[in-house]
Short mmCIF file of C-alpha atoms and ligand atoms in Angstrom, two decimals:
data_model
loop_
_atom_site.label_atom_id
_atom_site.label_comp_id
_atom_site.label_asym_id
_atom_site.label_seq_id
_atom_site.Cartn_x
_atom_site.Cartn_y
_atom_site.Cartn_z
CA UNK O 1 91.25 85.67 111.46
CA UNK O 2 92.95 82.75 109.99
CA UNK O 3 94.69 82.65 107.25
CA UNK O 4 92.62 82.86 103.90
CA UNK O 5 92.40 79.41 101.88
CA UNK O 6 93.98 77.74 99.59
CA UNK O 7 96.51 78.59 102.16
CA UNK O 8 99.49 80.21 100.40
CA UNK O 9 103.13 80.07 102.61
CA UNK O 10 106.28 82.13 101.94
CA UNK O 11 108.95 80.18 100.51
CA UNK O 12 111.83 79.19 103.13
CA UNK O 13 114.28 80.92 100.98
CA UNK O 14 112.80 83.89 101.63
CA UNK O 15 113.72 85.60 105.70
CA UNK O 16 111.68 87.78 106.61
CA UNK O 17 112.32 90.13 109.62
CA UNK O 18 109.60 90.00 112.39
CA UNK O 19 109.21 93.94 113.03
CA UNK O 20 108.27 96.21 109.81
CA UNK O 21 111.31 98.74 108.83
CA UNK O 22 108.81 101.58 109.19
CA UNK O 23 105.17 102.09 110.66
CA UNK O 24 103.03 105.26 110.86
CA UNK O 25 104.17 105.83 114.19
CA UNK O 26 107.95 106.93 112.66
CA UNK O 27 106.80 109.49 110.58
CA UNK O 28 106.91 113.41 111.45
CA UNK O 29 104.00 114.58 109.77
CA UNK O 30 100.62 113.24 110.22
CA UNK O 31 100.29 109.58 109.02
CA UNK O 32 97.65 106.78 109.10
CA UNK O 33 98.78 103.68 107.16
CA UNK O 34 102.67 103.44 105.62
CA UNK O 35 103.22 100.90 102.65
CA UNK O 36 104.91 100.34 99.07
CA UNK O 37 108.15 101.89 99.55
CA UNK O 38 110.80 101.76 96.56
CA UNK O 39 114.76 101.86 97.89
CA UNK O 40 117.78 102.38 96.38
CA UNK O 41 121.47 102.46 97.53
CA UNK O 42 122.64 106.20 97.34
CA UNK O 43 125.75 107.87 98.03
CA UNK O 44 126.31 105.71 100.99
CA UNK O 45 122.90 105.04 102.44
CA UNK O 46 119.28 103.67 101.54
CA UNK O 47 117.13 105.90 100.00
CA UNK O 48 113.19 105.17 100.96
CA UNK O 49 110.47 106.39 99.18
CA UNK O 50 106.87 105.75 100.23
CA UNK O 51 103.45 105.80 100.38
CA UNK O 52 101.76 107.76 103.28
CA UNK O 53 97.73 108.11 103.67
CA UNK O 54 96.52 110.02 106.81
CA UNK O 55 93.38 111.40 107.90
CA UNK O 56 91.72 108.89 109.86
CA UNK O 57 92.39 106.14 111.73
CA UNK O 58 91.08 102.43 112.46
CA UNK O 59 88.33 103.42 115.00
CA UNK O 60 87.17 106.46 113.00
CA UNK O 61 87.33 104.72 109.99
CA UNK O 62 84.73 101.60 110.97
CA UNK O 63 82.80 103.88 113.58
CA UNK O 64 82.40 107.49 112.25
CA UNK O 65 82.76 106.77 108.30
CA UNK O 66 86.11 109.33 108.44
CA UNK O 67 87.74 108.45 104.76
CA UNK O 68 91.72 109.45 104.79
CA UNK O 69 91.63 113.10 103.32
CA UNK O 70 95.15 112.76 101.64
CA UNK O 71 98.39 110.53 100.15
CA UNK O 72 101.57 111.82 100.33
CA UNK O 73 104.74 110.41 99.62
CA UNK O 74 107.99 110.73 101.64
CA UNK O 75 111.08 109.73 102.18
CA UNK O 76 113.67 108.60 104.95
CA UNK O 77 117.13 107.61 104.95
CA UNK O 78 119.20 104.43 106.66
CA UNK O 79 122.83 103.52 107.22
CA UNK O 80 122.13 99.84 106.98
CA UNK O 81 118.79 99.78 105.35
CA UNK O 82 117.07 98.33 108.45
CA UNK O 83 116.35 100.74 111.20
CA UNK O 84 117.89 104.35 112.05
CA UNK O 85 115.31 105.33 109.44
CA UNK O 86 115.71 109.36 109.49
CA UNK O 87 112.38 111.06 107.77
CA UNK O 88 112.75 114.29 105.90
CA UNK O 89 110.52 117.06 107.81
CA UNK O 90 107.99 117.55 104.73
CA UNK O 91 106.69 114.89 102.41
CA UNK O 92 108.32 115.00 98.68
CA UNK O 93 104.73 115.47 97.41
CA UNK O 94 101.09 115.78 98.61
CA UNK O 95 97.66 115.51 97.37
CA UNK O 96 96.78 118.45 99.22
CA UNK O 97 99.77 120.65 98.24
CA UNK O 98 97.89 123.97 97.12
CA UNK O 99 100.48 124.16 94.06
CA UNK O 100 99.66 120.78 92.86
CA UNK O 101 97.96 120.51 89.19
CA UNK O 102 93.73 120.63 90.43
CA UNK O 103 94.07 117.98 87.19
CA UNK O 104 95.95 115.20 89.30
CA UNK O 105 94.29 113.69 92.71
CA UNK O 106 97.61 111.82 94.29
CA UNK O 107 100.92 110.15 93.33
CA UNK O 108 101.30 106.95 95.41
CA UNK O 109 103.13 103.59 95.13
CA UNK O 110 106.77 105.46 94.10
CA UNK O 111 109.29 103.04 92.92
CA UNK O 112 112.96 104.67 93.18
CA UNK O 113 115.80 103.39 90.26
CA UNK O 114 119.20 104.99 89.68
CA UNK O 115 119.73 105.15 85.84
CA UNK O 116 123.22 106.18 85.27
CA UNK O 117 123.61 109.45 87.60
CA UNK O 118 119.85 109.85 87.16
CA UNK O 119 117.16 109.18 90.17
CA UNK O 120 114.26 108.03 88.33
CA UNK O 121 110.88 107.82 89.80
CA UNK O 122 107.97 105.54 88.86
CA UNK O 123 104.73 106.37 90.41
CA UNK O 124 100.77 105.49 90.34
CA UNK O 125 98.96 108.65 89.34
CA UNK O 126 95.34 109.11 90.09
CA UNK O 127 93.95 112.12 87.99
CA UNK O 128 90.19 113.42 87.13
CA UNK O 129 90.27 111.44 84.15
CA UNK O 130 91.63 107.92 85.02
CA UNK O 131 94.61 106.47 86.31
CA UNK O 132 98.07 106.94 84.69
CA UNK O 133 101.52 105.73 85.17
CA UNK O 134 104.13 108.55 85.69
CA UNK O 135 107.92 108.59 84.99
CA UNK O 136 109.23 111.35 87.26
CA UNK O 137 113.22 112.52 88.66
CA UNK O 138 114.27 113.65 91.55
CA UNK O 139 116.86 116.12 92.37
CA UNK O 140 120.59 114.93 93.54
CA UNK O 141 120.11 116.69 96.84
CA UNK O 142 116.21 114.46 97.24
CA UNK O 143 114.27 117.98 98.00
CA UNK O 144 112.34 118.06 94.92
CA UNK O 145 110.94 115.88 91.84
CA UNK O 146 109.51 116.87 88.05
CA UNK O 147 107.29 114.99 86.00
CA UNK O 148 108.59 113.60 82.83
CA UNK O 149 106.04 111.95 81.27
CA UNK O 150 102.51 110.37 82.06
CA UNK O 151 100.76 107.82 80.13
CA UNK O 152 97.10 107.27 78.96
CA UNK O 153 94.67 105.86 81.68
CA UNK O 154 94.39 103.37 82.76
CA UNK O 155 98.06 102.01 83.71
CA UNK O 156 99.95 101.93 86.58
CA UNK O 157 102.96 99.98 88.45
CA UNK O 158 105.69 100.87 86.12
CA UNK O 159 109.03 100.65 86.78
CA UNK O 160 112.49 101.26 84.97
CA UNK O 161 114.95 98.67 84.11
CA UNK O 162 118.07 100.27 85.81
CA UNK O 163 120.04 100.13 83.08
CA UNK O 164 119.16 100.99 79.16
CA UNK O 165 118.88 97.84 77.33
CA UNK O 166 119.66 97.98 73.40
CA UNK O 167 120.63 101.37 73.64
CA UNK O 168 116.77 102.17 75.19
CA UNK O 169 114.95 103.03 78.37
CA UNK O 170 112.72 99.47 79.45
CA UNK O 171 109.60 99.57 81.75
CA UNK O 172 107.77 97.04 82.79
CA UNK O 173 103.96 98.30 83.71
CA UNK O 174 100.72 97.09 83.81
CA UNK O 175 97.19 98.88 81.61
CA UNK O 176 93.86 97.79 82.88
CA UNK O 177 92.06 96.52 79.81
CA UNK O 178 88.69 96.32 81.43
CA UNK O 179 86.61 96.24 78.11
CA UNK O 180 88.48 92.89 76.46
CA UNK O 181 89.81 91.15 79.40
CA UNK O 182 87.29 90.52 81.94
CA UNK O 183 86.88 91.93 85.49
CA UNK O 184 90.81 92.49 86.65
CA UNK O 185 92.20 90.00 84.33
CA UNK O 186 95.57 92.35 83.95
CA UNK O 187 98.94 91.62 82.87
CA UNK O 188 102.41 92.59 82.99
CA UNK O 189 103.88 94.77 79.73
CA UNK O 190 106.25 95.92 78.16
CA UNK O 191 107.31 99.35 76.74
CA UNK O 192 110.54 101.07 75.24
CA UNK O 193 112.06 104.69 75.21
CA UNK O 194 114.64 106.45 73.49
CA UNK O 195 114.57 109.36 76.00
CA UNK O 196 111.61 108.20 79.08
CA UNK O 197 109.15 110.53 77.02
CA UNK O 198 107.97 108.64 74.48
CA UNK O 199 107.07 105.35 74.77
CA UNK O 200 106.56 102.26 72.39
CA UNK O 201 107.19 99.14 70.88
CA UNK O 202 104.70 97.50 73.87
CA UNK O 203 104.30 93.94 74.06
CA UNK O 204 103.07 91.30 76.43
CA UNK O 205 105.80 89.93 79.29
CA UNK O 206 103.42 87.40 81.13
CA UNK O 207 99.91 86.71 81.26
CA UNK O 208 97.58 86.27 84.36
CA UNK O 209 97.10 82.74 83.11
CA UNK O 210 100.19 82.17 83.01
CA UNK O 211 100.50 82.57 87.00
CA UNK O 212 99.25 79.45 88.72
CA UNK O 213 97.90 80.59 91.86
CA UNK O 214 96.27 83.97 90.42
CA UNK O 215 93.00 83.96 89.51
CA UNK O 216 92.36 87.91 89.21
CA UNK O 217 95.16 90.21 88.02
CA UNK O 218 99.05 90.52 88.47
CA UNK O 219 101.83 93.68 88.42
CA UNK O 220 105.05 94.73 88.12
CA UNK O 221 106.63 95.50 91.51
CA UNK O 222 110.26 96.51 91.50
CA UNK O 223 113.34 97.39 89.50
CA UNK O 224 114.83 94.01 88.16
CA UNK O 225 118.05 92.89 89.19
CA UNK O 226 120.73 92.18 86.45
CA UNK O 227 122.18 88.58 86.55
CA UNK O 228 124.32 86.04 84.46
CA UNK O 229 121.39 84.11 83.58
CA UNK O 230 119.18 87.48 83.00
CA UNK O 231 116.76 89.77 84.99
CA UNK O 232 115.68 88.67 88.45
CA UNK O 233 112.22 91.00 88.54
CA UNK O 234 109.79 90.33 91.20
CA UNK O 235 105.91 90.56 90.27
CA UNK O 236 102.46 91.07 92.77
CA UNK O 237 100.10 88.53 91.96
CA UNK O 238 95.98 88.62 93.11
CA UNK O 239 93.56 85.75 94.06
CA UNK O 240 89.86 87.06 95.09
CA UNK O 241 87.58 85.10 96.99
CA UNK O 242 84.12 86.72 97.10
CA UNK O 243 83.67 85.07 100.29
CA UNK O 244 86.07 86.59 101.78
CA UNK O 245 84.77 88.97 104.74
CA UNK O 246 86.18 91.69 106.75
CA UNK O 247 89.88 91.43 107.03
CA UNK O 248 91.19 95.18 108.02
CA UNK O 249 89.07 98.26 108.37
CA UNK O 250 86.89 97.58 105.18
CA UNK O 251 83.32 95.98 105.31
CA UNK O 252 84.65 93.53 103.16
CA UNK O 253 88.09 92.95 100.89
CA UNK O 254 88.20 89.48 99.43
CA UNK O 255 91.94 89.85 97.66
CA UNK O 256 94.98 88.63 98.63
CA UNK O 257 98.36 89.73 97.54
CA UNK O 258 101.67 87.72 96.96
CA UNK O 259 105.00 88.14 95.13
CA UNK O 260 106.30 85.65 92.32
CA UNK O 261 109.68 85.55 90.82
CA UNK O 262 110.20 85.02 87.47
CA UNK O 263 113.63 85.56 85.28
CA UNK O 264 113.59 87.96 82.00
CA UNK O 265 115.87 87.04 78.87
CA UNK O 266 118.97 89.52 79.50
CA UNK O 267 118.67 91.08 76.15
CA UNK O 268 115.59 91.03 75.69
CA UNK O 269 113.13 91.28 78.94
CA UNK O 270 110.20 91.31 77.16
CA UNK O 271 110.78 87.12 76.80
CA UNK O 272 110.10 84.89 80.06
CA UNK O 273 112.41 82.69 80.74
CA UNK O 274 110.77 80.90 83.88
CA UNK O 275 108.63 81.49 86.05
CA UNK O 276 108.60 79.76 90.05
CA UNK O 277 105.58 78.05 90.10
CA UNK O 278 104.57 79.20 93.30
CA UNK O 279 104.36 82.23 95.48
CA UNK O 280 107.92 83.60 96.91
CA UNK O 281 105.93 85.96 99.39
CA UNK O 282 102.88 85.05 100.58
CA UNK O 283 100.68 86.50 103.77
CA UNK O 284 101.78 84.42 106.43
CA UNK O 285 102.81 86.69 110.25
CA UNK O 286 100.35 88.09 112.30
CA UNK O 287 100.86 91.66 110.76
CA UNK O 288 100.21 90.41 107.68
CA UNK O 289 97.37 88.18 107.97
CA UNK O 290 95.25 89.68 111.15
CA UNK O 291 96.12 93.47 111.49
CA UNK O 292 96.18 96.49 109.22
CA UNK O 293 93.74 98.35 106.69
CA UNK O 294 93.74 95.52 104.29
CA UNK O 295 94.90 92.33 105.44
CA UNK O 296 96.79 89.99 103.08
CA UNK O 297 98.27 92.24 101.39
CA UNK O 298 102.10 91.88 100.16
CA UNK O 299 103.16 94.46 98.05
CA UNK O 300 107.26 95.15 97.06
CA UNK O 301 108.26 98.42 95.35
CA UNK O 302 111.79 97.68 95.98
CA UNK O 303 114.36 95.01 95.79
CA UNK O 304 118.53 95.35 96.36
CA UNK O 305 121.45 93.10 95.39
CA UNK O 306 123.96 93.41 98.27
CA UNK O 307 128.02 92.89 98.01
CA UNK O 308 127.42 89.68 99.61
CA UNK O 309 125.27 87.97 97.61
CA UNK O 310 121.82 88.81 99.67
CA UNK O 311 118.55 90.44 98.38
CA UNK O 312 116.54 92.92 100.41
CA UNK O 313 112.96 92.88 99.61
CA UNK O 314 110.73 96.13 100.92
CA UNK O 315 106.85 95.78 100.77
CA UNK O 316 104.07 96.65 101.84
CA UNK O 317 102.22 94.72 104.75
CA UNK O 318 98.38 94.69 104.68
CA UNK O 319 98.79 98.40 103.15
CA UNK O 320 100.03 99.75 106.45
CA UNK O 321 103.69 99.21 107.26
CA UNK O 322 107.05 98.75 105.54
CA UNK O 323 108.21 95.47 106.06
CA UNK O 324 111.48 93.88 105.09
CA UNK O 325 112.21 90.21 103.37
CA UNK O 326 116.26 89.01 102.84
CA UNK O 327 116.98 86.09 100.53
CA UNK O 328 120.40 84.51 99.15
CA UNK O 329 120.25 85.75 95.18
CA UNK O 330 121.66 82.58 94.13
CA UNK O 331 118.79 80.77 96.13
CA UNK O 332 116.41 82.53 94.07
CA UNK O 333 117.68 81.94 90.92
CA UNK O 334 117.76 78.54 91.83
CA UNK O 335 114.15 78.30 91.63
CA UNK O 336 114.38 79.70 88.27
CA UNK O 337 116.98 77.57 86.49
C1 BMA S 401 96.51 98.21 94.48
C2 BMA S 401 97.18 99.55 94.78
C3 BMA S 401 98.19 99.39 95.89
C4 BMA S 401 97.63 98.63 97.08
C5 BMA S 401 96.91 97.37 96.63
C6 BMA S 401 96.20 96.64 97.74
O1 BMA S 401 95.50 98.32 93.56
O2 BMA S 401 96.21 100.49 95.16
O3 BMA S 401 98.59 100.67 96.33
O4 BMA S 401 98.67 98.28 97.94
O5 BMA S 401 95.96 97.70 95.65
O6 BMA S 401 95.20 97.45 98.33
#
């Protein structure tokens, strides 16, 4: 179908390569949809984490009412970030691991930030009693992961700053305040740490409002990037339109996804500086806009400076495949200055 209206485009800073990085089809355990992948730089290669949910597929979901029976998340290593994506035999965890707390239902959406010689994970928990944000690490060899700490519900897309800031861990992270807000009206927050256990001092980054083109809810999406002029962070941004119809396996799913790009004060993130006025990533290729589970959905987890002064964007297209956006960093902060 056509693309959804007000028609939102990508910005022409932004390249984005015409085949997704990875697609169900790569992976070497059973997989339905694969989407919102974090990626760091590690030892030499790209580190992938992401988001796998199998069980069904398109024709069994719309014709025999088969739900996916489980999320796992995996990961996969690349030389050049690209392709030659190499996929580690078992997932790194799995809602239907027999060990796994009967208390938590999945992790999903992992975000992947190097603090110091630490692999830090940020991931979307879904337990029996709400949704929480997690703060996990992961081993130096990537075979295994602990929990560090999990937040009250309902919260979720945090992510680290990848560096402490005044001598304190920094996450950015969005709560659902469903009672005093309104139906999805979420923003992005702020919280400290003096050790990634406990967490405080929270305050308010930016404000739905304050996001032109969103009428619903925003996020966090991944690790900022350090610059002279402050933190290059990324953030997902919603507009629903009830009328809004199929678009992807669903009956109906009347919300589109974008990125915007906004700058953080470099000593302290919890100010905006600027934010671009309008969309940097917006649903606008065929995989994006007329294929997938949900179409029109962009979702990053993960965003690289390079030597050379280029950006690598990961997200997620139409929650189904890993797709890969490249920009010049001193473009982007040119939208911001
Ligand atoms: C959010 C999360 C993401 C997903 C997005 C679009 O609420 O569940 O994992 O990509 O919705 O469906």
């Amino acid at each position: 179908m056509p693309a959804v209206l007000p028609t939102l485009t990508t910005h022409p800073f932004i390249r984005k390569r015409s085949e997704p990085v990875v697609t169900a089809v790569d992976l070497p355990y059973p997989s339905a949809l694969v989407f919102n992948a974090g990626v760091i730089k590690y030892r030499g290669e790209y580190v992938m984490l992401f988001r796998n949910d199998y069980g069904t597929n398109q024709y069994a979901y719309e014709n025999l009412n088969q739900r996916f029976t489980g999320t796992s998340v995996g990961i996969a290593r690349s030389k050049n970030g690209i392709d030659g994506w190499v996929f580690d035999a078992v997932p790194l965890m799995d809602s239907n691991d027999p060990a796994k707390d009967p208390e938590i239902g999945r992790f999903y959406d992992p975000r992947i930030i190097q603090i110091e010689n630490r692999l830090l994970l940020c991931l979307a928990m879904d337990t029996r009693h709400g949704i929480r944000g997690a703060i996990g690490e992961l081993s130096e060899d990537l075979r295994s992961w602990k929990l560090i700490s999990a937040s009250v519900p309902e919260n979720r897309n945090m992510v680290l700053f990848p560096e402490k800031i005044g001598g304190e861990y920094v996450r950015l992270e969005r709560p659902m305040p469903v009672y005093s807000r309104g139906r999805d009206r979420f923003d992005i927050w702020l919280s400290r740490s003096p050790d990634l256990v406990y967490w405080g001092k929270s305050e308010l980054v930016l404000g739905v409002e304050n996001v032109p083109w969103a009428n619903d809810k925003i996020g966090p999406t991944a690790a900022p990037i350090k610059t002279e002029k402050g933190w290059l962070a990324l953030f997902h941004a919603v507009d629903r339109d009830e009328t809004r119809g199929k678009n992807g396996w669903e009956k109906q799913w009347t919300k589109r996804y974008t990125a915007g790009l906004m700058l953080l004060d470099p000593e302290d993130p919890a100010k905006v500086l600027s934010v671009y006025r309008e969309p940097l990533i917006a649903p606008d290729t065929p995989i994006e806009t007329d294929a997938g589970f949900r179409e029109n959905v962009i979702f990053p987890c993960g965003m690289l400076a390079e030597d050379d002064g280029s950006v690598k964007i990961y997200y997620g297209a139409s929650d189904t495949c890993v797709c890969l956006a490249e920009a010049d960093i001193n473009d982007l902060l040119s939208l911001l200055l």
